[in-house]
mmCIF file of C-alpha atoms in Angstrom:
data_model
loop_
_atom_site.group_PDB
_atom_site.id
_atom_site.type_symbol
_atom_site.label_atom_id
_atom_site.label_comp_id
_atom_site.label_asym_id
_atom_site.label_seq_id
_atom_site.Cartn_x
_atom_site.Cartn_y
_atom_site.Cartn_z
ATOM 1 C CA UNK H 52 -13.372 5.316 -6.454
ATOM 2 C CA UNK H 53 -10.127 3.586 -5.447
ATOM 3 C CA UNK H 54 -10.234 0.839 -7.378
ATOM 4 C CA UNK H 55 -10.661 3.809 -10.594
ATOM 5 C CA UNK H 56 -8.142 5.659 -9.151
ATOM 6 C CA UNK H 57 -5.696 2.376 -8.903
ATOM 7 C CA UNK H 58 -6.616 1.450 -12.493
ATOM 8 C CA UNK H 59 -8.508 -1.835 -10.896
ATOM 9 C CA UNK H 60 -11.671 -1.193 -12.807
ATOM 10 C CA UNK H 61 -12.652 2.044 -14.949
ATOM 11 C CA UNK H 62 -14.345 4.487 -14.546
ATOM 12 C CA UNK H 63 -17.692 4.494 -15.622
ATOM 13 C CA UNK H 64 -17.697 8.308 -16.215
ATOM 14 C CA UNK H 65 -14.362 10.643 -16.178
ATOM 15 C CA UNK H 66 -11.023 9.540 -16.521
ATOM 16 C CA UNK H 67 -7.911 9.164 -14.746
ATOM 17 C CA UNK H 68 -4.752 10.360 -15.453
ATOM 18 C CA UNK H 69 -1.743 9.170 -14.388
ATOM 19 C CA UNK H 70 1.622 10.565 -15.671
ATOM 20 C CA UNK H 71 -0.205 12.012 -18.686
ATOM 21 C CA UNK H 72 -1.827 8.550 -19.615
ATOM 22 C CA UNK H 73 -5.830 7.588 -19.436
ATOM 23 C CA UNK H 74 -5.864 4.599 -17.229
ATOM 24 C CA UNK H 75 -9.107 3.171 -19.401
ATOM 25 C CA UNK H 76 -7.044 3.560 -22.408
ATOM 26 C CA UNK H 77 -4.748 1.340 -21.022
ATOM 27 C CA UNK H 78 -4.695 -2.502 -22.451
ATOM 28 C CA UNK H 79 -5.097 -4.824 -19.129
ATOM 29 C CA UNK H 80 -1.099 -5.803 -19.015
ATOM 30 C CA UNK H 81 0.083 -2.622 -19.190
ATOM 31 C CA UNK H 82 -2.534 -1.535 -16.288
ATOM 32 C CA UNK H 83 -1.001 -4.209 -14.292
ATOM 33 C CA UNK H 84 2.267 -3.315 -14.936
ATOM 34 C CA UNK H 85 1.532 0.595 -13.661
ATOM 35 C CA UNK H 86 -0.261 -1.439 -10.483
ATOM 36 C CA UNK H 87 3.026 -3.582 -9.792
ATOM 37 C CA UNK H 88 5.872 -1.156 -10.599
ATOM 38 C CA UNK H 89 3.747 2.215 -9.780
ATOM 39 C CA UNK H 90 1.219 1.373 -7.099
ATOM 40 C CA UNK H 91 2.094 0.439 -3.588
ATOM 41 C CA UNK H 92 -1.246 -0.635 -1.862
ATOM 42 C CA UNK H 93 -2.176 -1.373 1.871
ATOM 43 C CA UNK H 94 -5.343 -2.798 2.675
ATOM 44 C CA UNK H 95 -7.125 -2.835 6.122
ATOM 45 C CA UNK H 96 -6.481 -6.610 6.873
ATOM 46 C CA UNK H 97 -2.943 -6.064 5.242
ATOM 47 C CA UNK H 98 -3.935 -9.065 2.508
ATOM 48 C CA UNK H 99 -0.580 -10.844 3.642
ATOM 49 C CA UNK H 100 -0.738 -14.814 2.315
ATOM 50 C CA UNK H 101 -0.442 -16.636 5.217
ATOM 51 C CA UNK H 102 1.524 -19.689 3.896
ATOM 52 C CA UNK H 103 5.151 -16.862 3.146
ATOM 53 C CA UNK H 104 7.327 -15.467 6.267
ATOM 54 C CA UNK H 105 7.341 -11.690 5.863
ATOM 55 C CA UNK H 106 10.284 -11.636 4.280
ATOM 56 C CA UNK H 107 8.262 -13.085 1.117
ATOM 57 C CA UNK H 108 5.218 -11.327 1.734
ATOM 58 C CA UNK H 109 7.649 -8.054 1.499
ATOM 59 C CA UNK H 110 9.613 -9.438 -1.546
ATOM 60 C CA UNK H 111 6.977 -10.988 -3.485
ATOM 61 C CA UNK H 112 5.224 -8.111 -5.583
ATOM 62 C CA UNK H 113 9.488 -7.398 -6.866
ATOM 63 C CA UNK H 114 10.022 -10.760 -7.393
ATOM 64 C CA UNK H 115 6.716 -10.841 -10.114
ATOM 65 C CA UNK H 116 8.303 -8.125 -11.133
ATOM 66 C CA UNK H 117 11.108 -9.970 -12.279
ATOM 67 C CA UNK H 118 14.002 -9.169 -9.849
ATOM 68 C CA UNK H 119 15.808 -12.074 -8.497
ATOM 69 C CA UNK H 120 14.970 -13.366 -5.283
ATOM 70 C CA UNK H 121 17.657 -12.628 -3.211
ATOM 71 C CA UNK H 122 17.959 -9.089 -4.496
ATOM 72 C CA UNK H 123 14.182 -8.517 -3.478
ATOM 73 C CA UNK H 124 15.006 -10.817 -0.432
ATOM 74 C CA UNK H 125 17.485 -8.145 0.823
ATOM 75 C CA UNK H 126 15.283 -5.025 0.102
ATOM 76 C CA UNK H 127 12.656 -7.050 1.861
ATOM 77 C CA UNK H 128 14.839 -7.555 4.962
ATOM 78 C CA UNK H 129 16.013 -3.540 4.896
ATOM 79 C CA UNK H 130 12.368 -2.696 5.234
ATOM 80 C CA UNK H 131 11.839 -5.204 8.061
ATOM 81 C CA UNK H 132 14.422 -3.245 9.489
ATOM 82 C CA UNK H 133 13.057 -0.183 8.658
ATOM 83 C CA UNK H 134 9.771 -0.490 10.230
ATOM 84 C CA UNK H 135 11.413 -2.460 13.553
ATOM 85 C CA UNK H 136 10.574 -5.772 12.429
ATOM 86 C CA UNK H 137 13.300 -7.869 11.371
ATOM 87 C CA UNK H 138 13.506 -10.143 13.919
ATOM 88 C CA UNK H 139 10.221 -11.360 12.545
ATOM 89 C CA UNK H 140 11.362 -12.451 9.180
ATOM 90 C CA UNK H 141 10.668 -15.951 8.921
ATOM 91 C CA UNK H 142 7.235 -15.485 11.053
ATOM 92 C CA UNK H 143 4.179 -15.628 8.662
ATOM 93 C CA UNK H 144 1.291 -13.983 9.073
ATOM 94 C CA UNK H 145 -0.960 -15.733 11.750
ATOM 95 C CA UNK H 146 2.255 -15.562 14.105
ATOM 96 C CA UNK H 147 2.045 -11.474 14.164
ATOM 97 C CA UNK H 148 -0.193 -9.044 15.995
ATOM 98 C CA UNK H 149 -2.427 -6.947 13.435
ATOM 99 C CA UNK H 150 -0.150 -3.454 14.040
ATOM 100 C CA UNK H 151 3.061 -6.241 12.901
ATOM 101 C CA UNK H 152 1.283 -7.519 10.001
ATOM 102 C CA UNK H 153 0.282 -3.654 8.780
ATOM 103 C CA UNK H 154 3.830 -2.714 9.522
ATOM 104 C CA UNK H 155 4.667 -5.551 6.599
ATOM 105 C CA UNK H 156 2.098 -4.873 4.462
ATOM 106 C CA UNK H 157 3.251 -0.858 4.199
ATOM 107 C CA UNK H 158 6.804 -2.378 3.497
ATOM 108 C CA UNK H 159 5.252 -4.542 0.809
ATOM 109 C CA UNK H 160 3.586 -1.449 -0.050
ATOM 110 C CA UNK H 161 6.601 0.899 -0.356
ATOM 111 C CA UNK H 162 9.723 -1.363 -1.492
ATOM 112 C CA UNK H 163 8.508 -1.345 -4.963
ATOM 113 C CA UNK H 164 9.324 2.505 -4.758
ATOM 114 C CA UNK H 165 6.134 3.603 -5.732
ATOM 115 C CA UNK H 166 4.654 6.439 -7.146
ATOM 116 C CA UNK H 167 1.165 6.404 -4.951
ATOM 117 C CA UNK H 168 0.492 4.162 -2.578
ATOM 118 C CA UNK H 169 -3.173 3.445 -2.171
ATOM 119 C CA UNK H 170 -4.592 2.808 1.326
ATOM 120 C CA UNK H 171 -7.959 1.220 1.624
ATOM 121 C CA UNK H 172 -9.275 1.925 5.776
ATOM 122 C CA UNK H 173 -5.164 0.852 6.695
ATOM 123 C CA UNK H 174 -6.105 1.220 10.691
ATOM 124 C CA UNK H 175 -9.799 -0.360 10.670
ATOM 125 C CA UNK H 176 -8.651 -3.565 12.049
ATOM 126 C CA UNK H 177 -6.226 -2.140 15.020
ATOM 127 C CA UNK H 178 -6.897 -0.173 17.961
ATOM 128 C CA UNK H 179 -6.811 3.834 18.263
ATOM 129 C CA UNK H 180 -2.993 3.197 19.537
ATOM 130 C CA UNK H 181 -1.639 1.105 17.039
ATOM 131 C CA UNK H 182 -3.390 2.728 14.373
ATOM 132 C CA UNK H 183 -2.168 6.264 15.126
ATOM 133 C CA UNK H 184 0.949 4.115 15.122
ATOM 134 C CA UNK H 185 0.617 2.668 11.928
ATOM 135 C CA UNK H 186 -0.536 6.100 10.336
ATOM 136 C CA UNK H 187 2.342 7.839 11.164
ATOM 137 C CA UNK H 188 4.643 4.865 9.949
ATOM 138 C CA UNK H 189 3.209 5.112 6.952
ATOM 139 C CA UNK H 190 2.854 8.784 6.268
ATOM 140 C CA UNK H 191 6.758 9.063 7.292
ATOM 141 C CA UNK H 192 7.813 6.305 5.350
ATOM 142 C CA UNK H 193 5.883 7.056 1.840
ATOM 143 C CA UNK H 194 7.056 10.427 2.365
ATOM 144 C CA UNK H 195 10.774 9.423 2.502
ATOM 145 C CA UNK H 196 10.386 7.246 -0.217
ATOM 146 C CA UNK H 197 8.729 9.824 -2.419
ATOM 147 C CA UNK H 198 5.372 8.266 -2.715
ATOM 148 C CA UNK H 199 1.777 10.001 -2.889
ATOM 149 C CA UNK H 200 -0.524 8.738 -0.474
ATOM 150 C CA UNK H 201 -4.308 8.205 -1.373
ATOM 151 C CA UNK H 202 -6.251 7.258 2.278
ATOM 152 C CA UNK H 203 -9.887 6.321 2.047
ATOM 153 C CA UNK H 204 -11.204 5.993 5.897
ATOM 154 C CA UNK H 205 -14.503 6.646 7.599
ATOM 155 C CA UNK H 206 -11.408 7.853 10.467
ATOM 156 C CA UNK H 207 -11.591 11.175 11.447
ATOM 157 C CA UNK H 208 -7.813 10.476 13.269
ATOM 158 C CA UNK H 209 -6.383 8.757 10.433
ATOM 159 C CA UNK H 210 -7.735 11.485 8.126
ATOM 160 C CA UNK H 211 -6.205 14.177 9.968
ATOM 161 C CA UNK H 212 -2.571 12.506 9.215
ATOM 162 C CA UNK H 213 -3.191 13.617 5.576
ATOM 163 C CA UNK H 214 -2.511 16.833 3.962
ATOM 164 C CA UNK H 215 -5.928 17.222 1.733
ATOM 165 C CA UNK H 216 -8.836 15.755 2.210
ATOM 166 C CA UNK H 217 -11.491 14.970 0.082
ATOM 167 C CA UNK H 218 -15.178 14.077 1.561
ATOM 168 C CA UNK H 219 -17.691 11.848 -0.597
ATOM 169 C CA UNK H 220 -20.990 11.563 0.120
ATOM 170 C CA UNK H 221 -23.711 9.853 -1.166
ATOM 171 C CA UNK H 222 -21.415 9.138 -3.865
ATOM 172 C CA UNK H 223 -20.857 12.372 -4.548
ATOM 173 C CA UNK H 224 -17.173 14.367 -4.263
ATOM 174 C CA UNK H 225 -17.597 16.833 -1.269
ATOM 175 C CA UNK H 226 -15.767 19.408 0.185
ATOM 176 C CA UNK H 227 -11.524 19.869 -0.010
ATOM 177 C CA UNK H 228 -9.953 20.801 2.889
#
């Protein structure tokens, strides 16, 4: 259901409908284009490439995007900031604790501006502590940036950090609270 939602695959029945446009009408560029410039997306082992600082890691999904990189380079480094990290710029991934390398991945997520920000079990890899952590870091920051967030977690903690919820089954859409 995320990856529909995201515009990843589509649907195989109903459609989604983003900004009054069918995602599986979409040709594959311009879904690509809504997934770089309008989707933020954090994923529960962040998906940071291990070989770029986090300054890169932050700046890289702006910089495919076409912005130069020391324009992206300096958003980058205002998120670090923003989520307490910037005195681990020029560490890359495997020198970061999992609650650091979420921490980049939500300001990879979010520096794009994004409309919705897709989170895919964002606390499965860290501890009940770091993940309320990393919940709340997340919930504050999308909301101050003006993004949706879409959450999908077996978590009844991180679920309670959202707003709505929407329980699937079976593969089957339950209950709204």
């Amino acid at each position: 259901l995320l990856h529909a939602l995201a515009g990843i695959i589509k649907p195989t029945a109903g459609t989604v409908i983003f900004r009054g446009a069918d995602l599986s009408r979409m040709s594959d560029a311009e879904r690509t284009k809504l997934r770089r410039n309008d989707f933020g997306f954090v994923f529960q082992s962040g998906q940071l490439l291990p070989e770029l600082p986090a300054v890169e890691n932050i700046a890289l999904p702006m910089m495919l995007d076409g912005m130069p990189y020391r324009t992206a380079t300096d958003t980058a480094i205002l998120w670090l900031e923003r989520m307490g990290l910037r005195a681990l710029a020029t560490h890359r991934p495997g020198e970061m604790s999992g609650g650091q390398m979420q921490r980049i991945a939500i300001a990879r997520a979010l520096a794009v501006k994004p409309a919705v920000v897709f989170a895919d079990e964002p606390t499965g890899a860290l501890d009940q502590a770091t993940g309320r952590e990393v919940m709340g870091i997340l919930m504050a920051a999308a909301r101050d940036n003006g993004s949706a967030v879409v959450v999908v977690t077996h978590d009844p903690n991180v679920a309670s950090f959202c707003s709505r919820t929407v329980t699937m089954q079976d593969g089957q859409l339950g209950g709204v609270r």
